[in-house]
Short mmCIF file of C-alpha atoms and ligand atoms in Angstrom, two decimals:
data_model
loop_
_atom_site.label_atom_id
_atom_site.label_comp_id
_atom_site.label_asym_id
_atom_site.label_seq_id
_atom_site.Cartn_x
_atom_site.Cartn_y
_atom_site.Cartn_z
CA UNK A 1 0.02 -0.13 -0.15
CA UNK A 2 2.97 2.39 0.62
CA UNK A 3 4.56 1.74 -2.88
CA UNK A 4 1.31 1.76 -4.73
CA UNK A 5 0.00 5.42 -3.22
CA UNK A 6 -3.40 6.30 -3.20
CA UNK A 7 -4.86 4.02 -5.84
CA UNK A 8 -3.87 0.89 -3.87
CA UNK A 9 -7.37 -0.04 -3.58
CA UNK A 10 -7.57 -0.66 -7.17
CA UNK A 11 -4.93 -3.01 -7.28
CA UNK A 12 -6.29 -4.46 -4.29
CA UNK A 13 -9.38 -5.55 -6.51
CA UNK A 14 -7.44 -6.98 -9.45
CA UNK A 15 -5.06 -9.16 -7.19
CA UNK A 16 -8.42 -10.53 -5.50
CA UNK A 17 -10.01 -11.26 -8.79
CA UNK A 18 -6.55 -12.87 -10.09
CA UNK A 19 -6.57 -14.99 -6.66
CA UNK A 20 -10.22 -16.02 -7.11
CA UNK A 21 -9.94 -17.17 -10.64
CA UNK A 22 -6.90 -19.16 -9.59
CA UNK A 23 -8.58 -20.82 -6.94
CA UNK A 24 -11.40 -22.03 -9.51
CA UNK A 25 -8.97 -23.33 -12.02
CA UNK A 26 -6.55 -24.96 -9.36
CA UNK A 27 -9.33 -26.46 -7.01
CA UNK A 28 -11.03 -29.09 -8.99
CA UNK A 29 -7.29 -30.19 -10.43
CA UNK A 30 -5.16 -30.02 -7.36
CA UNK A 31 -7.21 -29.46 -4.08
CA UNK A 32 -10.27 -31.54 -4.56
CA UNK A 33 -8.58 -34.89 -5.19
CA UNK A 34 -6.30 -34.53 -1.88
CA UNK A 35 -9.65 -34.87 0.05
CA UNK A 36 -11.59 -37.46 -2.06
CA UNK A 37 -11.06 -40.37 -4.52
CA UNK A 38 -12.63 -39.95 -8.02
CA UNK A 39 -13.25 -42.82 -10.12
CA UNK A 40 -15.19 -43.69 -13.42
CA UNK A 41 -18.96 -44.16 -13.03
CA UNK A 42 -19.44 -47.77 -13.09
CA UNK A 43 -23.51 -48.00 -13.71
CA UNK A 44 -23.63 -47.93 -17.60
CA UNK A 45 -27.23 -47.04 -17.85
CA UNK A 46 -26.78 -43.98 -15.62
CA UNK A 47 -23.75 -42.97 -17.33
CA UNK A 48 -25.17 -43.16 -20.74
CA UNK A 49 -28.37 -41.26 -20.29
CA UNK A 50 -26.10 -38.60 -18.70
CA UNK A 51 -23.49 -38.54 -21.54
CA UNK A 52 -26.61 -38.45 -24.02
CA UNK A 53 -28.02 -35.36 -22.25
CA UNK A 54 -24.48 -33.75 -22.25
CA UNK A 55 -24.05 -34.26 -26.11
CA UNK A 56 -27.66 -33.16 -26.67
CA UNK A 57 -26.74 -29.93 -25.09
CA UNK A 58 -23.54 -29.47 -26.68
CA UNK A 59 -20.96 -30.37 -23.80
CA UNK A 60 -17.83 -32.15 -25.07
CA UNK A 61 -17.57 -34.99 -22.78
CA UNK A 62 -16.94 -38.63 -22.88
CA UNK A 63 -16.68 -39.73 -19.26
CA UNK A 64 -18.61 -39.47 -16.13
CA UNK A 65 -16.86 -39.75 -12.93
CA UNK A 66 -18.07 -40.68 -9.26
CA UNK A 67 -16.65 -39.13 -6.10
CA UNK A 68 -17.00 -40.64 -2.51
CA UNK A 69 -18.20 -37.17 -0.87
CA UNK A 70 -20.28 -39.37 1.44
CA UNK A 71 -17.08 -39.17 3.42
CA UNK A 72 -17.93 -35.44 4.30
CA UNK A 73 -21.65 -35.11 3.98
CA UNK A 74 -24.99 -36.55 2.91
CA UNK A 75 -25.85 -33.92 0.68
CA UNK A 76 -26.34 -34.86 -3.17
CA UNK A 77 -24.73 -32.75 -5.39
CA UNK A 78 -22.81 -33.22 -9.01
CA UNK A 79 -20.76 -30.58 -11.29
CA UNK A 80 -19.83 -30.14 -14.79
CA UNK A 81 -16.16 -28.73 -14.46
CA UNK A 82 -13.29 -27.79 -16.71
CA UNK A 83 -12.63 -26.10 -20.23
CA UNK A 84 -10.54 -26.51 -23.40
CA UNK A 85 -10.40 -30.21 -23.23
CA UNK A 86 -10.45 -31.02 -19.60
CA UNK A 87 -14.47 -30.91 -19.29
CA UNK A 88 -15.85 -33.60 -16.92
CA UNK A 89 -18.98 -34.59 -15.31
CA UNK A 90 -18.64 -35.61 -11.94
CA UNK A 91 -21.53 -36.91 -9.43
CA UNK A 92 -20.97 -37.38 -5.68
CA UNK A 93 -22.11 -40.93 -4.30
CA UNK A 94 -24.91 -39.59 -2.08
CA UNK A 95 -26.74 -38.58 -5.48
CA UNK A 96 -26.21 -41.97 -6.71
CA UNK A 97 -27.20 -43.67 -3.51
CA UNK A 98 -30.08 -41.66 -2.33
CA UNK A 99 -31.85 -40.74 -5.84
CA UNK A 100 -33.86 -42.61 -8.42
CA UNK A 101 -32.72 -42.22 -12.13
CA UNK A 102 -35.38 -39.60 -13.04
CA UNK A 103 -34.04 -37.74 -9.93
CA UNK A 104 -30.25 -38.08 -10.88
CA UNK A 105 -31.36 -37.00 -14.43
CA UNK A 106 -32.93 -33.83 -13.40
CA UNK A 107 -30.16 -32.80 -11.00
CA UNK A 108 -27.49 -33.54 -14.01
CA UNK A 109 -29.77 -31.21 -16.04
CA UNK A 110 -29.49 -28.31 -13.59
CA UNK A 111 -25.49 -28.90 -13.44
CA UNK A 112 -25.37 -28.72 -17.32
CA UNK A 113 -27.23 -25.61 -17.18
CA UNK A 114 -24.46 -24.04 -15.14
CA UNK A 115 -21.81 -25.11 -17.81
CA UNK A 116 -23.77 -24.24 -20.84
CA UNK A 117 -24.83 -20.91 -19.72
CA UNK A 118 -21.32 -20.06 -18.63
CA UNK A 119 -22.35 -19.23 -14.92
CA UNK A 120 -18.72 -19.42 -13.62
CA UNK A 121 -17.31 -17.04 -16.18
CA UNK A 122 -20.15 -14.53 -15.44
CA UNK A 123 -19.54 -14.97 -11.88
CA UNK A 124 -16.04 -14.03 -12.02
CA UNK A 125 -17.10 -10.84 -14.06
CA UNK A 126 -19.61 -10.18 -11.34
CA UNK A 127 -16.99 -10.47 -8.61
CA UNK A 128 -14.50 -8.07 -10.66
CA UNK A 129 -17.19 -5.51 -9.79
CA UNK A 130 -18.00 -6.59 -6.42
CA UNK A 131 -14.29 -6.65 -5.44
CA UNK A 132 -14.03 -3.35 -6.84
CA UNK A 133 -16.64 -1.69 -4.97
CA UNK A 134 -15.58 -3.60 -1.86
CA UNK A 135 -12.06 -2.17 -1.88
CA UNK A 136 -13.37 1.42 -2.75
CA UNK A 137 -15.48 0.93 0.28
CA UNK A 138 -12.58 -0.08 2.37
CA UNK A 139 -10.53 2.54 1.22
CA UNK A 140 -13.02 5.39 2.21
CA UNK A 141 -13.70 3.49 5.42
CA UNK A 142 -10.14 3.33 6.47
CA UNK A 143 -9.83 7.16 5.88
CA UNK A 144 -13.05 8.20 7.47
CA UNK A 145 -12.22 6.21 10.55
CA UNK A 146 -8.68 7.37 10.87
CA UNK A 147 -9.61 10.76 10.31
CA UNK A 148 -11.93 10.69 13.44
CA UNK A 149 -10.26 8.17 15.64
CA UNK A 150 -6.62 7.81 14.21
CA UNK A 151 -4.84 9.61 16.74
CA UNK A 152 -6.67 8.37 19.90
CA UNK A 153 -6.10 4.58 18.48
CA UNK A 154 -2.30 5.62 17.81
CA UNK A 155 -2.74 4.59 14.24
CA UNK A 156 -0.74 6.75 12.27
CA UNK A 157 -1.84 6.19 8.62
CA UNK A 158 -3.41 3.87 6.26
CA UNK A 159 -0.17 2.09 5.74
CA UNK A 160 0.46 1.34 9.48
CA UNK A 161 0.17 -2.32 9.86
CA UNK A 162 -1.96 -1.78 13.06
CA UNK A 163 -4.81 -0.60 10.88
CA UNK A 164 -5.18 -4.36 9.90
CA UNK A 165 -7.99 -5.43 12.60
CA UNK A 166 -9.73 -2.26 11.36
CA UNK A 167 -9.72 -3.36 7.61
CA UNK A 168 -11.25 -6.61 8.72
CA UNK A 169 -13.99 -5.04 10.62
CA UNK A 170 -14.92 -2.82 7.57
CA UNK A 171 -14.58 -5.60 4.87
CA UNK A 172 -16.88 -7.59 7.34
CA UNK A 173 -19.34 -4.93 7.51
CA UNK A 174 -19.39 -4.35 3.91
CA UNK A 175 -19.78 -8.38 3.34
CA UNK A 176 -22.65 -8.48 5.95
CA UNK A 177 -24.54 -5.12 4.13
CA UNK A 178 -24.09 -6.93 0.80
CA UNK A 179 -25.28 -10.49 1.64
CA UNK A 180 -28.59 -9.94 0.11
CA UNK A 181 -26.78 -8.94 -3.16
CA UNK A 182 -24.34 -11.80 -3.48
CA UNK A 183 -26.92 -14.24 -2.13
CA UNK A 184 -29.41 -12.97 -5.09
CA UNK A 185 -26.72 -13.31 -7.79
CA UNK A 186 -26.13 -17.02 -7.13
CA UNK A 187 -29.84 -17.62 -6.58
CA UNK A 188 -30.67 -15.93 -9.84
CA UNK A 189 -28.21 -18.06 -11.69
CA UNK A 190 -29.31 -21.31 -9.66
CA UNK A 191 -33.08 -20.82 -10.90
CA UNK A 192 -31.91 -20.43 -14.49
CA UNK A 193 -30.13 -23.76 -14.18
CA UNK A 194 -33.54 -25.05 -12.71
CA UNK A 195 -35.27 -24.06 -15.66
CA UNK A 196 -32.27 -25.24 -17.99
CA UNK A 197 -32.57 -28.61 -16.27
CA UNK A 198 -36.38 -29.14 -16.70
CA UNK A 199 -36.11 -28.45 -20.42
CA UNK A 200 -32.83 -30.77 -20.98
CA UNK A 201 -34.19 -33.72 -18.47
CA UNK A 202 -37.65 -33.32 -18.96
CA UNK A 203 -38.07 -34.96 -15.30
CA UNK A 204 -40.26 -32.48 -13.31
CA UNK A 205 -41.35 -35.09 -10.83
CA UNK A 206 -37.73 -35.94 -10.45
CA UNK A 207 -37.00 -32.27 -10.01
CA UNK A 208 -39.78 -31.91 -7.04
CA UNK A 209 -38.70 -35.23 -5.39
CA UNK A 210 -34.84 -34.01 -5.34
CA UNK A 211 -36.16 -30.37 -3.92
CA UNK A 212 -37.69 -32.27 -1.03
CA UNK A 213 -34.74 -34.07 -0.27
CA UNK A 214 -32.79 -30.75 -0.28
CA UNK A 215 -35.38 -29.96 2.66
CA UNK A 216 -33.04 -31.98 4.70
CA UNK A 217 -30.90 -28.60 5.18
CA UNK A 218 -32.65 -25.97 3.38
CA UNK A 219 -36.01 -24.51 4.67
CA UNK A 220 -38.54 -25.37 1.95
CA UNK A 221 -40.82 -22.53 2.55
CA UNK A 222 -39.34 -19.26 3.75
CA UNK A 223 -41.05 -15.97 3.61
CA UNK A 224 -40.09 -13.62 0.36
CA UNK A 225 -37.96 -11.38 2.36
CA UNK A 226 -36.12 -14.54 4.09
CA UNK A 227 -35.50 -16.07 0.56
CA UNK A 228 -34.06 -12.78 -0.77
CA UNK A 229 -31.59 -12.22 2.16
CA UNK A 230 -30.61 -15.60 3.03
CA UNK A 231 -30.88 -17.91 0.27
CA UNK A 232 -28.30 -18.75 -2.33
CA UNK A 233 -30.42 -21.08 -4.13
CA UNK A 234 -34.14 -20.98 -4.63
CA UNK A 235 -36.20 -22.61 -1.78
CA UNK A 236 -37.85 -25.71 -2.26
CA UNK A 237 -41.23 -23.96 -2.51
CA UNK A 238 -39.99 -21.92 -5.75
CA UNK A 239 -38.41 -24.98 -7.26
CA UNK A 240 -41.32 -27.36 -6.98
CA UNK A 241 -43.53 -24.70 -8.22
CA UNK A 242 -41.27 -24.02 -11.41
CA UNK A 243 -41.23 -27.80 -11.57
CA UNK A 244 -44.85 -28.43 -11.53
CA UNK A 245 -45.79 -25.30 -13.90
CA UNK A 246 -43.23 -26.95 -16.31
CA UNK A 247 -45.19 -30.22 -15.98
CA UNK A 248 -48.51 -28.42 -16.49
CA UNK A 249 -47.48 -26.86 -19.66
CA UNK A 250 -45.75 -30.01 -21.25
CA UNK A 251 -48.73 -32.71 -20.21
CA UNK A 252 -48.69 -34.13 -23.85
CA UNK A 253 -44.66 -34.93 -23.89
CA UNK A 254 -44.41 -35.82 -20.29
CA UNK A 255 -47.30 -38.41 -19.49
CA UNK A 256 -47.71 -40.23 -22.43
CA UNK A 257 -46.98 -39.86 -26.34
CA UNK A 258 -49.92 -39.39 -27.93
CA UNK A 259 -50.46 -41.22 -31.21
CA UNK A 260 -49.86 -38.96 -34.54
CA UNK A 261 -52.92 -40.26 -36.81
CA UNK A 262 -56.27 -42.13 -35.88
CA UNK A 263 -54.83 -45.33 -37.54
CA UNK A 264 -51.58 -45.45 -35.18
CA UNK A 265 -54.33 -45.03 -32.65
CA UNK A 266 -56.03 -48.03 -33.38
CA UNK A 267 -52.83 -50.24 -33.34
CA UNK A 268 -51.51 -48.84 -29.91
CA UNK A 269 -53.16 -50.63 -27.05
CA UNK A 270 -54.74 -47.98 -24.63
CA UNK A 271 -52.60 -47.28 -21.31
ZN1 ZN B 301 -26.77 -25.26 -9.18
#
């Protein structure tokens, strides 16, 4: 900060976004494999249905992996990660053990939505703006506090090491005040992925059943303000409503295929 002068906060934001991008790139390759074991998914029918959905949506993958996430949690999850040839699909074993094939397809449709809509890239751009505002707030907050109380505290300037606790306090306040903003950013993307997943998997009942399972750790029916402030994913109520709305508008294609001509109808036994 001493060397950078009064524009130090801009460089702080730049350094933060570089660190964030590095973590996103390095985590799946170097860090996650330290804690868990990844192996190719053995179940061929589940694997093929996932690969088929991936290819239909332009995701260049040929392998599906399973990870023993049950060592740490019983939450169901999966992801599509990588870029430029390192793309891979990973299901955690809780998803495989706790869910039906229809539910697994619904979850995978959602995860593919994140990938196809480039949510990771968009989030890095969002964080670039967010970190810039955070550091501007930090710079302003430090100047303001030191002008008022600096002498009393014995903190000489913004470049005094003793300013560190104050910096942590100011950033914590910023993080607290902006919680609804960051939560709403991710929640909006999660909702987009839900809609993509319904269209890709065509499994509204599977989606709704998984949403109920997520009720293990996410309140299913919060108030509207509660959802905006505290929820980084849509509530179970929001998600199940979307799934049932999709089902209602797609009755013909979900329930049973309707015969195309009366002649076909005669040859098809009624169900
Ligand atoms: Zn998601």
